[in-house]
PDB file of N, CA and C in Angstrom:
ATOM      1  N   UNK A 657     -30.440  20.149   5.478  1.00 68.00           N
ATOM      2  CA  UNK A 657     -30.291  21.143   4.432  1.00 68.00           C
ATOM      3  C   UNK A 657     -31.435  22.149   4.505  1.00 68.00           C
ATOM      4  N   UNK A 658     -32.609  21.681   4.880  1.00 80.00           N
ATOM      5  CA  UNK A 658     -33.742  22.596   5.015  1.00 80.00           C
ATOM      6  C   UNK A 658     -33.413  23.709   6.012  1.00 80.00           C
ATOM      7  N   UNK A 659     -32.722  23.365   7.079  1.00 82.00           N
ATOM      8  CA  UNK A 659     -32.328  24.356   8.085  1.00 82.00           C
ATOM      9  C   UNK A 659     -31.470  25.448   7.453  1.00 82.00           C
ATOM     10  N   UNK A 660     -30.510  25.057   6.616  1.00 84.00           N
ATOM     11  CA  UNK A 660     -29.647  26.038   5.960  1.00 84.00           C
ATOM     12  C   UNK A 660     -30.403  26.852   4.918  1.00 84.00           C
ATOM     13  N   UNK A 661     -31.296  26.212   4.185  1.00 80.00           N
ATOM     14  CA  UNK A 661     -32.073  26.915   3.159  1.00 80.00           C
ATOM     15  C   UNK A 661     -33.078  27.891   3.761  1.00 80.00           C
ATOM     16  N   UNK A 662     -33.489  27.644   4.994  1.00 78.00           N
ATOM     17  CA  UNK A 662     -34.554  28.458   5.588  1.00 78.00           C
ATOM     18  C   UNK A 662     -34.062  29.761   6.196  1.00 78.00           C
ATOM     19  N   UNK A 663     -32.867  30.172   5.844  1.00 72.00           N
ATOM     20  CA  UNK A 663     -32.408  31.493   6.253  1.00 72.00           C
ATOM     21  C   UNK A 663     -31.504  31.532   7.457  1.00 72.00           C
ATOM     22  N   UNK A 664     -31.110  30.393   7.987  1.00 66.00           N
ATOM     23  CA  UNK A 664     -30.169  30.375   9.101  1.00 66.00           C
ATOM     24  C   UNK A 664     -28.779  30.612   8.515  1.00 66.00           C
ATOM     25  N   UNK A 665     -28.276  31.791   8.710  1.00 82.00           N
ATOM     26  CA  UNK A 665     -27.054  32.213   8.035  1.00 82.00           C
ATOM     27  C   UNK A 665     -25.819  31.805   8.826  1.00 82.00           C
ATOM     28  N   UNK A 666     -24.937  31.073   8.173  1.00 90.00           N
ATOM     29  CA  UNK A 666     -23.622  30.700   8.676  1.00 90.00           C
ATOM     30  C   UNK A 666     -23.625  29.935  10.002  1.00 90.00           C
ATOM     31  N   UNK A 667     -24.500  28.960  10.196  1.00 93.00           N
ATOM     32  CA  UNK A 667     -24.459  28.231  11.470  1.00 93.00           C
ATOM     33  C   UNK A 667     -23.277  27.261  11.530  1.00 93.00           C
ATOM     34  N   UNK A 668     -22.855  26.958  12.727  1.00 93.00           N
ATOM     35  CA  UNK A 668     -21.856  25.913  12.944  1.00 93.00           C
ATOM     36  C   UNK A 668     -22.582  24.572  13.020  1.00 93.00           C
ATOM     37  N   UNK A 669     -21.826  23.485  12.980  1.00 95.00           N
ATOM     38  CA  UNK A 669     -22.433  22.158  13.135  1.00 95.00           C
ATOM     39  C   UNK A 669     -23.112  22.050  14.496  1.00 95.00           C
ATOM     40  N   UNK A 670     -22.493  22.639  15.505  1.00 96.00           N
ATOM     41  CA  UNK A 670     -23.063  22.595  16.852  1.00 96.00           C
ATOM     42  C   UNK A 670     -24.389  23.342  16.920  1.00 96.00           C
ATOM     43  N   UNK A 671     -24.481  24.487  16.255  1.00 94.00           N
ATOM     44  CA  UNK A 671     -25.735  25.256  16.246  1.00 94.00           C
ATOM     45  C   UNK A 671     -26.840  24.481  15.524  1.00 94.00           C
ATOM     46  N   UNK A 672     -26.490  23.829  14.427  1.00 94.00           N
ATOM     47  CA  UNK A 672     -27.466  23.017  13.695  1.00 94.00           C
ATOM     48  C   UNK A 672     -27.939  21.868  14.585  1.00 94.00           C
ATOM     49  N   UNK A 673     -26.998  21.211  15.250  1.00 97.00           N
ATOM     50  CA  UNK A 673     -27.328  20.103  16.148  1.00 97.00           C
ATOM     51  C   UNK A 673     -28.271  20.564  17.262  1.00 97.00           C
ATOM     52  N   UNK A 674     -27.966  21.673  17.912  1.00 96.00           N
ATOM     53  CA  UNK A 674     -28.811  22.184  19.003  1.00 96.00           C
ATOM     54  C   UNK A 674     -30.216  22.525  18.518  1.00 96.00           C
ATOM     55  N   UNK A 675     -30.318  23.024  17.300  1.00 94.00           N
ATOM     56  CA  UNK A 675     -31.631  23.370  16.749  1.00 94.00           C
ATOM     57  C   UNK A 675     -32.456  22.113  16.430  1.00 94.00           C
ATOM     58  N   UNK A 676     -31.808  21.108  15.868  1.00 94.00           N
ATOM     59  CA  UNK A 676     -32.523  19.915  15.413  1.00 94.00           C
ATOM     60  C   UNK A 676     -32.762  18.869  16.505  1.00 94.00           C
ATOM     61  N   UNK A 677     -31.936  18.850  17.527  1.00 97.00           N
ATOM     62  CA  UNK A 677     -31.991  17.808  18.560  1.00 97.00           C
ATOM     63  C   UNK A 677     -33.359  17.681  19.239  1.00 97.00           C
ATOM     64  N   UNK A 678     -34.035  18.766  19.629  1.00 97.00           N
ATOM     65  CA  UNK A 678     -35.340  18.604  20.288  1.00 97.00           C
ATOM     66  C   UNK A 678     -36.365  17.843  19.435  1.00 97.00           C
ATOM     67  N   UNK A 679     -36.347  18.059  18.143  1.00 95.00           N
ATOM     68  CA  UNK A 679     -37.299  17.373  17.256  1.00 95.00           C
ATOM     69  C   UNK A 679     -36.822  15.975  16.864  1.00 95.00           C
ATOM     70  N   UNK A 680     -35.523  15.721  17.048  1.00 96.00           N
ATOM     71  CA  UNK A 680     -34.929  14.433  16.660  1.00 96.00           C
ATOM     72  C   UNK A 680     -34.034  13.943  17.801  1.00 96.00           C
ATOM     73  N   UNK A 681     -34.615  13.415  18.870  1.00 97.00           N
ATOM     74  CA  UNK A 681     -33.845  13.045  20.065  1.00 97.00           C
ATOM     75  C   UNK A 681     -32.706  12.053  19.828  1.00 97.00           C
ATOM     76  N   UNK A 682     -32.816  11.210  18.814  1.00 98.00           N
ATOM     77  CA  UNK A 682     -31.760  10.224  18.566  1.00 98.00           C
ATOM     78  C   UNK A 682     -30.611  10.790  17.725  1.00 98.00           C
ATOM     79  N   UNK A 683     -30.724  12.019  17.296  1.00 97.00           N
ATOM     80  CA  UNK A 683     -29.694  12.652  16.466  1.00 97.00           C
ATOM     81  C   UNK A 683     -28.400  12.813  17.255  1.00 97.00           C
ATOM     82  N   UNK A 684     -27.285  12.515  16.607  1.00 98.00           N
ATOM     83  CA  UNK A 684     -25.981  12.719  17.246  1.00 98.00           C
ATOM     84  C   UNK A 684     -25.233  13.833  16.524  1.00 98.00           C
ATOM     85  N   UNK A 685     -24.304  14.440  17.238  1.00 98.00           N
ATOM     86  CA  UNK A 685     -23.479  15.484  16.633  1.00 98.00           C
ATOM     87  C   UNK A 685     -22.643  14.899  15.498  1.00 98.00           C
ATOM     88  N   UNK A 686     -22.192  13.665  15.650  1.00 98.00           N
ATOM     89  CA  UNK A 686     -21.420  13.005  14.588  1.00 98.00           C
ATOM     90  C   UNK A 686     -22.241  12.880  13.307  1.00 98.00           C
ATOM     91  N   UNK A 687     -23.527  12.582  13.446  1.00 97.00           N
ATOM     92  CA  UNK A 687     -24.404  12.488  12.273  1.00 97.00           C
ATOM     93  C   UNK A 687     -24.511  13.834  11.575  1.00 97.00           C
ATOM     94  N   UNK A 688     -24.607  14.902  12.352  1.00 97.00           N
ATOM     95  CA  UNK A 688     -24.670  16.248  11.765  1.00 97.00           C
ATOM     96  C   UNK A 688     -23.386  16.531  10.995  1.00 97.00           C
ATOM     97  N   UNK A 689     -22.230  16.285  11.605  1.00 97.00           N
ATOM     98  CA  UNK A 689     -20.952  16.505  10.926  1.00 97.00           C
ATOM     99  C   UNK A 689     -20.843  15.658   9.657  1.00 97.00           C
ATOM    100  N   UNK A 690     -21.204  14.396   9.740  1.00 97.00           N
ATOM    101  CA  UNK A 690     -21.122  13.513   8.568  1.00 97.00           C
ATOM    102  C   UNK A 690     -22.047  13.967   7.448  1.00 97.00           C
ATOM    103  N   UNK A 691     -23.253  14.383   7.805  1.00 96.00           N
ATOM    104  CA  UNK A 691     -24.208  14.862   6.802  1.00 96.00           C
ATOM    105  C   UNK A 691     -23.712  16.146   6.158  1.00 96.00           C
ATOM    106  N   UNK A 692     -23.179  17.046   6.962  1.00 96.00           N
ATOM    107  CA  UNK A 692     -22.633  18.292   6.416  1.00 96.00           C
ATOM    108  C   UNK A 692     -21.498  17.999   5.442  1.00 96.00           C
ATOM    109  N   UNK A 693     -20.642  17.052   5.784  1.00 96.00           N
ATOM    110  CA  UNK A 693     -19.529  16.696   4.902  1.00 96.00           C
ATOM    111  C   UNK A 693     -20.034  16.151   3.570  1.00 96.00           C
ATOM    112  N   UNK A 694     -21.056  15.302   3.608  1.00 96.00           N
ATOM    113  CA  UNK A 694     -21.646  14.761   2.375  1.00 96.00           C
ATOM    114  C   UNK A 694     -22.209  15.900   1.525  1.00 96.00           C
ATOM    115  N   UNK A 695     -22.901  16.844   2.158  1.00 94.00           N
ATOM    116  CA  UNK A 695     -23.490  17.972   1.426  1.00 94.00           C
ATOM    117  C   UNK A 695     -22.420  18.891   0.849  1.00 94.00           C
ATOM    118  N   UNK A 696     -21.321  19.080   1.576  1.00 93.00           N
ATOM    119  CA  UNK A 696     -20.209  19.886   1.051  1.00 93.00           C
ATOM    120  C   UNK A 696     -19.611  19.197  -0.166  1.00 93.00           C
ATOM    121  N   UNK A 697     -19.331  17.906  -0.044  1.00 93.00           N
ATOM    122  CA  UNK A 697     -18.732  17.149  -1.154  1.00 93.00           C
ATOM    123  C   UNK A 697     -19.638  17.129  -2.383  1.00 93.00           C
ATOM    124  N   UNK A 698     -20.948  17.152  -2.168  1.00 92.00           N
ATOM    125  CA  UNK A 698     -21.905  17.155  -3.282  1.00 92.00           C
ATOM    126  C   UNK A 698     -22.094  18.546  -3.871  1.00 92.00           C
ATOM    127  N   UNK A 699     -21.499  19.557  -3.250  1.00 88.00           N
ATOM    128  CA  UNK A 699     -21.637  20.921  -3.748  1.00 88.00           C
ATOM    129  C   UNK A 699     -22.953  21.580  -3.381  1.00 88.00           C
ATOM    130  N   UNK A 700     -23.686  20.991  -2.451  1.00 90.00           N
ATOM    131  CA  UNK A 700     -24.985  21.536  -2.043  1.00 90.00           C
ATOM    132  C   UNK A 700     -24.851  22.678  -1.044  1.00 90.00           C
ATOM    133  N   UNK A 701     -23.816  22.616  -0.207  1.00 91.00           N
ATOM    134  CA  UNK A 701     -23.572  23.672   0.774  1.00 91.00           C
ATOM    135  C   UNK A 701     -22.099  24.050   0.725  1.00 91.00           C
ATOM    136  N   UNK A 702     -21.770  25.160   1.360  1.00 89.00           N
ATOM    137  CA  UNK A 702     -20.396  25.658   1.382  1.00 89.00           C
ATOM    138  C   UNK A 702     -19.893  25.638   2.818  1.00 89.00           C
ATOM    139  N   UNK A 703     -18.673  25.148   2.992  1.00 92.00           N
ATOM    140  CA  UNK A 703     -18.014  25.173   4.293  1.00 92.00           C
ATOM    141  C   UNK A 703     -17.203  26.462   4.383  1.00 92.00           C
ATOM    142  N   UNK A 704     -17.408  27.221   5.435  1.00 90.00           N
ATOM    143  CA  UNK A 704     -16.654  28.448   5.666  1.00 90.00           C
ATOM    144  C   UNK A 704     -15.681  28.202   6.812  1.00 90.00           C
ATOM    145  N   UNK A 705     -14.405  28.310   6.523  1.00 90.00           N
ATOM    146  CA  UNK A 705     -13.402  28.160   7.568  1.00 90.00           C
ATOM    147  C   UNK A 705     -12.782  29.531   7.782  1.00 90.00           C
ATOM    148  N   UNK A 706     -13.393  30.284   8.682  1.00 83.00           N
ATOM    149  CA  UNK A 706     -12.971  31.660   8.930  1.00 83.00           C
ATOM    150  C   UNK A 706     -11.622  31.679   9.628  1.00 83.00           C
ATOM    151  N   UNK A 707     -11.445  30.822  10.605  1.00 78.00           N
ATOM    152  CA  UNK A 707     -10.153  30.656  11.265  1.00 78.00           C
ATOM    153  C   UNK A 707     -10.062  29.216  11.762  1.00 78.00           C
ATOM    154  N   UNK A 708      -8.955  28.862  12.367  1.00 81.00           N
ATOM    155  CA  UNK A 708      -8.731  27.470  12.766  1.00 81.00           C
ATOM    156  C   UNK A 708      -9.715  26.976  13.825  1.00 81.00           C
ATOM    157  N   UNK A 709     -10.324  27.872  14.570  1.00 84.00           N
ATOM    158  CA  UNK A 709     -11.225  27.471  15.649  1.00 84.00           C
ATOM    159  C   UNK A 709     -12.690  27.383  15.244  1.00 84.00           C
ATOM    160  N   UNK A 710     -13.045  27.830  14.064  1.00 85.00           N
ATOM    161  CA  UNK A 710     -14.466  27.832  13.725  1.00 85.00           C
ATOM    162  C   UNK A 710     -14.699  27.426  12.280  1.00 85.00           C
ATOM    163  N   UNK A 711     -15.740  26.621  12.114  1.00 93.00           N
ATOM    164  CA  UNK A 711     -16.208  26.232  10.794  1.00 93.00           C
ATOM    165  C   UNK A 711     -17.704  26.472  10.769  1.00 93.00           C
ATOM    166  N   UNK A 712     -18.143  27.161   9.754  1.00 92.00           N
ATOM    167  CA  UNK A 712     -19.560  27.456   9.586  1.00 92.00           C
ATOM    168  C   UNK A 712     -19.989  26.961   8.216  1.00 92.00           C
ATOM    169  N   UNK A 713     -21.287  26.922   8.002  1.00 93.00           N
ATOM    170  CA  UNK A 713     -21.826  26.395   6.747  1.00 93.00           C
ATOM    171  C   UNK A 713     -22.892  27.335   6.216  1.00 93.00           C
ATOM    172  N   UNK A 714     -23.064  27.308   4.903  1.00 91.00           N
ATOM    173  CA  UNK A 714     -24.155  28.065   4.306  1.00 91.00           C
ATOM    174  C   UNK A 714     -24.623  27.354   3.053  1.00 91.00           C
ATOM    175  N   UNK A 715     -25.882  27.581   2.743  1.00 88.00           N
ATOM    176  CA  UNK A 715     -26.452  27.058   1.516  1.00 88.00           C
ATOM    177  C   UNK A 715     -25.841  27.836   0.368  1.00 88.00           C
ATOM    178  N   UNK A 716     -25.348  27.144  -0.656  1.00 72.00           N
ATOM    179  CA  UNK A 716     -24.704  27.794  -1.786  1.00 72.00           C
ATOM    180  C   UNK A 716     -25.638  28.726  -2.529  1.00 72.00           C
ATOM    181  N   UNK A 717     -25.317  29.992  -2.478  1.00 68.00           N
ATOM    182  CA  UNK A 717     -26.125  30.996  -3.160  1.00 68.00           C
ATOM    183  C   UNK A 717     -25.236  31.730  -4.145  1.00 68.00           C
ATOM    184  N   UNK A 718     -25.624  32.924  -4.513  1.00 75.00           N
ATOM    185  CA  UNK A 718     -24.812  33.698  -5.448  1.00 75.00           C
ATOM    186  C   UNK A 718     -23.448  33.988  -4.826  1.00 75.00           C
ATOM    187  N   UNK A 719     -22.427  34.131  -5.652  1.00 77.00           N
ATOM    188  CA  UNK A 719     -21.082  34.392  -5.127  1.00 77.00           C
ATOM    189  C   UNK A 719     -21.043  35.658  -4.268  1.00 77.00           C
ATOM    190  N   UNK A 720     -20.376  35.549  -3.143  1.00 83.00           N
ATOM    191  CA  UNK A 720     -20.212  36.689  -2.249  1.00 83.00           C
ATOM    192  C   UNK A 720     -19.021  36.428  -1.341  1.00 83.00           C
ATOM    193  N   UNK A 721     -18.539  37.483  -0.720  1.00 86.00           N
ATOM    194  CA  UNK A 721     -17.444  37.382   0.232  1.00 86.00           C
ATOM    195  C   UNK A 721     -18.025  37.393   1.641  1.00 86.00           C
ATOM    196  N   UNK A 722     -17.152  37.276   2.616  1.00 88.00           N
ATOM    197  CA  UNK A 722     -17.586  37.273   4.010  1.00 88.00           C
ATOM    198  C   UNK A 722     -16.732  38.225   4.835  1.00 88.00           C
ATOM    199  N   UNK A 723     -17.382  38.900   5.756  1.00 90.00           N
ATOM    200  CA  UNK A 723     -16.691  39.755   6.720  1.00 90.00           C
ATOM    201  C   UNK A 723     -16.944  39.167   8.095  1.00 90.00           C
ATOM    202  N   UNK A 724     -15.870  38.906   8.844  1.00 91.00           N
ATOM    203  CA  UNK A 724     -15.977  38.342  10.186  1.00 91.00           C
ATOM    204  C   UNK A 724     -15.568  39.392  11.205  1.00 91.00           C
ATOM    205  N   UNK A 725     -16.474  39.666  12.134  1.00 93.00           N
ATOM    206  CA  UNK A 725     -16.189  40.636  13.191  1.00 93.00           C
ATOM    207  C   UNK A 725     -15.459  39.922  14.325  1.00 93.00           C
ATOM    208  N   UNK A 726     -14.254  40.362  14.624  1.00 91.00           N
ATOM    209  CA  UNK A 726     -13.468  39.731  15.681  1.00 91.00           C
ATOM    210  C   UNK A 726     -14.002  40.062  17.064  1.00 91.00           C
ATOM    211  N   UNK A 727     -14.873  41.066  17.149  1.00 92.00           N
ATOM    212  CA  UNK A 727     -15.433  41.458  18.442  1.00 92.00           C
ATOM    213  C   UNK A 727     -16.654  40.615  18.816  1.00 92.00           C
ATOM    214  N   UNK A 728     -17.651  40.553  17.941  1.00 92.00           N
ATOM    215  CA  UNK A 728     -18.888  39.821  18.260  1.00 92.00           C
ATOM    216  C   UNK A 728     -18.948  38.437  17.616  1.00 92.00           C
ATOM    217  N   UNK A 729     -18.074  38.167  16.640  1.00 89.00           N
ATOM    218  CA  UNK A 729     -18.046  36.865  15.992  1.00 89.00           C
ATOM    219  C   UNK A 729     -19.032  36.689  14.855  1.00 89.00           C
ATOM    220  N   UNK A 730     -19.827  37.708  14.578  1.00 90.00           N
ATOM    221  CA  UNK A 730     -20.822  37.596  13.508  1.00 90.00           C
ATOM    222  C   UNK A 730     -20.133  37.550  12.142  1.00 90.00           C
ATOM    223  N   UNK A 731     -20.740  36.809  11.227  1.00 91.00           N
ATOM    224  CA  UNK A 731     -20.249  36.724   9.857  1.00 91.00           C
ATOM    225  C   UNK A 731     -21.263  37.419   8.962  1.00 91.00           C
ATOM    226  N   UNK A 732     -20.800  38.375   8.191  1.00 90.00           N
ATOM    227  CA  UNK A 732     -21.657  39.135   7.281  1.00 90.00           C
ATOM    228  C   UNK A 732     -21.381  38.704   5.848  1.00 90.00           C
ATOM    229  N   UNK A 733     -22.426  38.625   5.029  1.00 88.00           N
ATOM    230  CA  UNK A 733     -22.260  38.455   3.589  1.00 88.00           C
ATOM    231  C   UNK A 733     -22.011  39.827   2.994  1.00 88.00           C
ATOM    232  N   UNK A 734     -21.038  39.917   2.106  1.00 87.00           N
ATOM    233  CA  UNK A 734     -20.789  41.172   1.396  1.00 87.00           C
ATOM    234  C   UNK A 734     -20.654  40.853  -0.093  1.00 87.00           C
ATOM    235  N   UNK A 735     -21.028  41.797  -0.960  1.00 82.00           N
ATOM    236  CA  UNK A 735     -20.937  41.538  -2.404  1.00 82.00           C
ATOM    237  C   UNK A 735     -19.514  41.158  -2.807  1.00 82.00           C
ATOM    238  N   UNK A 736     -19.400  40.208  -3.710  1.00 75.00           N
ATOM    239  CA  UNK A 736     -18.085  39.767  -4.184  1.00 75.00           C
ATOM    240  C   UNK A 736     -17.412  40.885  -4.960  1.00 75.00           C
ATOM    241  N   UNK A 737     -16.125  40.988  -4.766  1.00 67.00           N
ATOM    242  CA  UNK A 737     -15.353  41.994  -5.492  1.00 67.00           C
ATOM    243  C   UNK A 737     -15.284  41.601  -6.962  1.00 67.00           C
ATOM    244  N   UNK A 738     -15.751  42.463  -7.815  1.00 55.00           N
ATOM    245  CA  UNK A 738     -15.778  42.151  -9.251  1.00 55.00           C
ATOM    246  C   UNK A 738     -14.382  42.075  -9.849  1.00 55.00           C
ATOM    247  N   UNK A 739     -13.461  42.789  -9.259  1.00 46.00           N
ATOM    248  CA  UNK A 739     -12.108  42.821  -9.812  1.00 46.00           C
ATOM    249  C   UNK A 739     -11.288  41.603  -9.410  1.00 46.00           C
ATOM    250  N   UNK A 740     -11.899  40.642  -8.768  1.00 59.00           N
ATOM    251  CA  UNK A 740     -11.166  39.497  -8.258  1.00 59.00           C
ATOM    252  C   UNK A 740     -10.961  38.396  -9.288  1.00 59.00           C
ATOM    253  N   UNK A 741     -11.273  38.618 -10.518  1.00 57.00           N
ATOM    254  CA  UNK A 741     -11.078  37.602 -11.547  1.00 57.00           C
ATOM    255  C   UNK A 741      -9.799  37.914 -12.325  1.00 57.00           C
ATOM    256  N   UNK A 742      -8.661  37.517 -11.797  1.00 60.00           N
ATOM    257  CA  UNK A 742      -7.392  37.821 -12.468  1.00 60.00           C
ATOM    258  C   UNK A 742      -7.311  37.182 -13.852  1.00 60.00           C
ATOM    259  N   UNK A 743      -6.511  37.787 -14.683  1.00 59.00           N
ATOM    260  CA  UNK A 743      -6.375  37.316 -16.060  1.00 59.00           C
ATOM    261  C   UNK A 743      -5.891  35.874 -16.146  1.00 59.00           C
ATOM    262  N   UNK A 744      -5.093  35.423 -15.163  1.00 60.00           N
ATOM    263  CA  UNK A 744      -4.564  34.061 -15.246  1.00 60.00           C
ATOM    264  C   UNK A 744      -5.646  32.996 -15.103  1.00 60.00           C
ATOM    265  N   UNK A 745      -6.846  33.373 -14.674  1.00 69.00           N
ATOM    266  CA  UNK A 745      -7.936  32.406 -14.554  1.00 69.00           C
ATOM    267  C   UNK A 745      -8.656  32.171 -15.873  1.00 69.00           C
ATOM    268  N   UNK A 746      -8.437  33.019 -16.855  1.00 72.00           N
ATOM    269  CA  UNK A 746      -9.100  32.830 -18.146  1.00 72.00           C
ATOM    270  C   UNK A 746      -8.685  31.489 -18.735  1.00 72.00           C
ATOM    271  N   UNK A 747      -9.665  30.756 -19.199  1.00 77.00           N
ATOM    272  CA  UNK A 747      -9.406  29.433 -19.744  1.00 77.00           C
ATOM    273  C   UNK A 747      -9.563  28.321 -18.717  1.00 77.00           C
ATOM    274  N   UNK A 748      -9.699  28.701 -17.464  1.00 76.00           N
ATOM    275  CA  UNK A 748      -9.930  27.728 -16.391  1.00 76.00           C
ATOM    276  C   UNK A 748     -11.374  27.850 -15.927  1.00 76.00           C
ATOM    277  N   UNK A 749     -11.872  26.830 -15.270  1.00 74.00           N
ATOM    278  CA  UNK A 749     -13.221  26.889 -14.716  1.00 74.00           C
ATOM    279  C   UNK A 749     -13.111  27.014 -13.199  1.00 74.00           C
ATOM    280  N   UNK A 750     -13.482  28.161 -12.687  1.00 72.00           N
ATOM    281  CA  UNK A 750     -13.473  28.378 -11.244  1.00 72.00           C
ATOM    282  C   UNK A 750     -14.767  27.803 -10.683  1.00 72.00           C
ATOM    283  N   UNK A 751     -14.655  26.882  -9.755  1.00 72.00           N
ATOM    284  CA  UNK A 751     -15.837  26.261  -9.164  1.00 72.00           C
ATOM    285  C   UNK A 751     -16.192  26.852  -7.814  1.00 72.00           C
ATOM    286  N   UNK A 752     -15.219  27.413  -7.146  1.00 69.00           N
ATOM    287  CA  UNK A 752     -15.496  28.007  -5.844  1.00 69.00           C
ATOM    288  C   UNK A 752     -14.394  29.007  -5.524  1.00 69.00           C
ATOM    289  N   UNK A 753     -14.788  30.157  -5.060  1.00 72.00           N
ATOM    290  CA  UNK A 753     -13.833  31.190  -4.680  1.00 72.00           C
ATOM    291  C   UNK A 753     -14.292  31.785  -3.359  1.00 72.00           C
ATOM    292  N   UNK A 754     -13.371  31.918  -2.423  1.00 75.00           N
ATOM    293  CA  UNK A 754     -13.723  32.427  -1.100  1.00 75.00           C
ATOM    294  C   UNK A 754     -12.765  33.540  -0.721  1.00 75.00           C
ATOM    295  N   UNK A 755     -13.320  34.608  -0.198  1.00 82.00           N
ATOM    296  CA  UNK A 755     -12.488  35.666   0.356  1.00 82.00           C
ATOM    297  C   UNK A 755     -13.106  36.096   1.677  1.00 82.00           C
ATOM    298  N   UNK A 756     -12.271  36.121   2.703  1.00 86.00           N
ATOM    299  CA  UNK A 756     -12.717  36.534   4.028  1.00 86.00           C
ATOM    300  C   UNK A 756     -12.072  37.866   4.382  1.00 86.00           C
ATOM    301  N   UNK A 757     -12.864  38.727   4.971  1.00 88.00           N
ATOM    302  CA  UNK A 757     -12.373  39.997   5.482  1.00 88.00           C
ATOM    303  C   UNK A 757     -12.543  39.944   6.995  1.00 88.00           C
ATOM    304  N   UNK A 758     -11.514  40.295   7.735  1.00 91.00           N
ATOM    305  CA  UNK A 758     -11.563  40.266   9.197  1.00 91.00           C
ATOM    306  C   UNK A 758     -11.470  41.697   9.709  1.00 91.00           C
ATOM    307  N   UNK A 759     -12.174  41.994  10.783  1.00 93.00           N
ATOM    308  CA  UNK A 759     -12.115  43.326  11.373  1.00 93.00           C
ATOM    309  C   UNK A 759     -13.169  43.487  12.446  1.00 93.00           C
ATOM    310  N   UNK A 760     -13.649  44.711  12.608  1.00 95.00           N
ATOM    311  CA  UNK A 760     -14.678  45.031  13.594  1.00 95.00           C
ATOM    312  C   UNK A 760     -15.877  45.591  12.844  1.00 95.00           C
ATOM    313  N   UNK A 761     -17.060  45.026  13.095  1.00 93.00           N
ATOM    314  CA  UNK A 761     -18.267  45.465  12.388  1.00 93.00           C
ATOM    315  C   UNK A 761     -18.728  46.834  12.887  1.00 93.00           C
ATOM    316  N   UNK A 762     -19.605  47.448  12.121  1.00 93.00           N
ATOM    317  CA  UNK A 762     -20.069  48.797  12.462  1.00 93.00           C
ATOM    318  C   UNK A 762     -20.822  48.844  13.786  1.00 93.00           C
ATOM    319  N   UNK A 763     -21.473  47.728  14.180  1.00 93.00           N
ATOM    320  CA  UNK A 763     -22.176  47.706  15.463  1.00 93.00           C
ATOM    321  C   UNK A 763     -21.200  47.676  16.633  1.00 93.00           C
ATOM    322  N   UNK A 764     -20.085  46.994  16.472  1.00 95.00           N
ATOM    323  CA  UNK A 764     -19.101  46.874  17.554  1.00 95.00           C
ATOM    324  C   UNK A 764     -18.092  48.015  17.567  1.00 95.00           C
ATOM    325  N   UNK A 765     -17.938  48.691  16.448  1.00 91.00           N
ATOM    326  CA  UNK A 765     -16.918  49.731  16.342  1.00 91.00           C
ATOM    327  C   UNK A 765     -17.019  50.800  17.421  1.00 91.00           C
ATOM    328  N   UNK A 766     -18.226  51.319  17.743  1.00 90.00           N
ATOM    329  CA  UNK A 766     -18.296  52.336  18.806  1.00 90.00           C
ATOM    330  C   UNK A 766     -17.802  51.820  20.160  1.00 90.00           C
ATOM    331  N   UNK A 767     -17.923  50.533  20.406  1.00 88.00           N
ATOM    332  CA  UNK A 767     -17.485  49.949  21.679  1.00 88.00           C
ATOM    333  C   UNK A 767     -15.972  49.837  21.772  1.00 88.00           C
ATOM    334  N   UNK A 768     -15.290  49.885  20.625  1.00 82.00           N
ATOM    335  CA  UNK A 768     -13.836  49.711  20.619  1.00 82.00           C
ATOM    336  C   UNK A 768     -13.077  51.023  20.681  1.00 82.00           C
ATOM    337  N   UNK A 769     -13.795  52.129  20.611  1.00 68.00           N
ATOM    338  CA  UNK A 769     -13.109  53.434  20.608  1.00 68.00           C
ATOM    339  C   UNK A 769     -12.771  53.887  22.000  1.00 68.00           C
TER     340      UNK A 769
END
């Protein structure tokens, strides 16, 4: 969890494993996945499933949306849309809301023209 809190934005389980393995030689990828699942279930971190091939994680912070660049694969945090609280949610307690935007980021856009 310290890895996620320390500013590593949207890492995959594999990226977390590669970062931690040198300092913890006995660490297994299965342990990383199991620990991430426990933290997700406890509400400590958020699982981001951008598409069927990738799962990323982040430390739960203020509500925000995500933009995924299909060209470079980077995931950007973007401010949550304020108008996304439909009237039918009144009286209910929303515990988690996710919205993903897919496209090409401004850095990759010139390369696609």
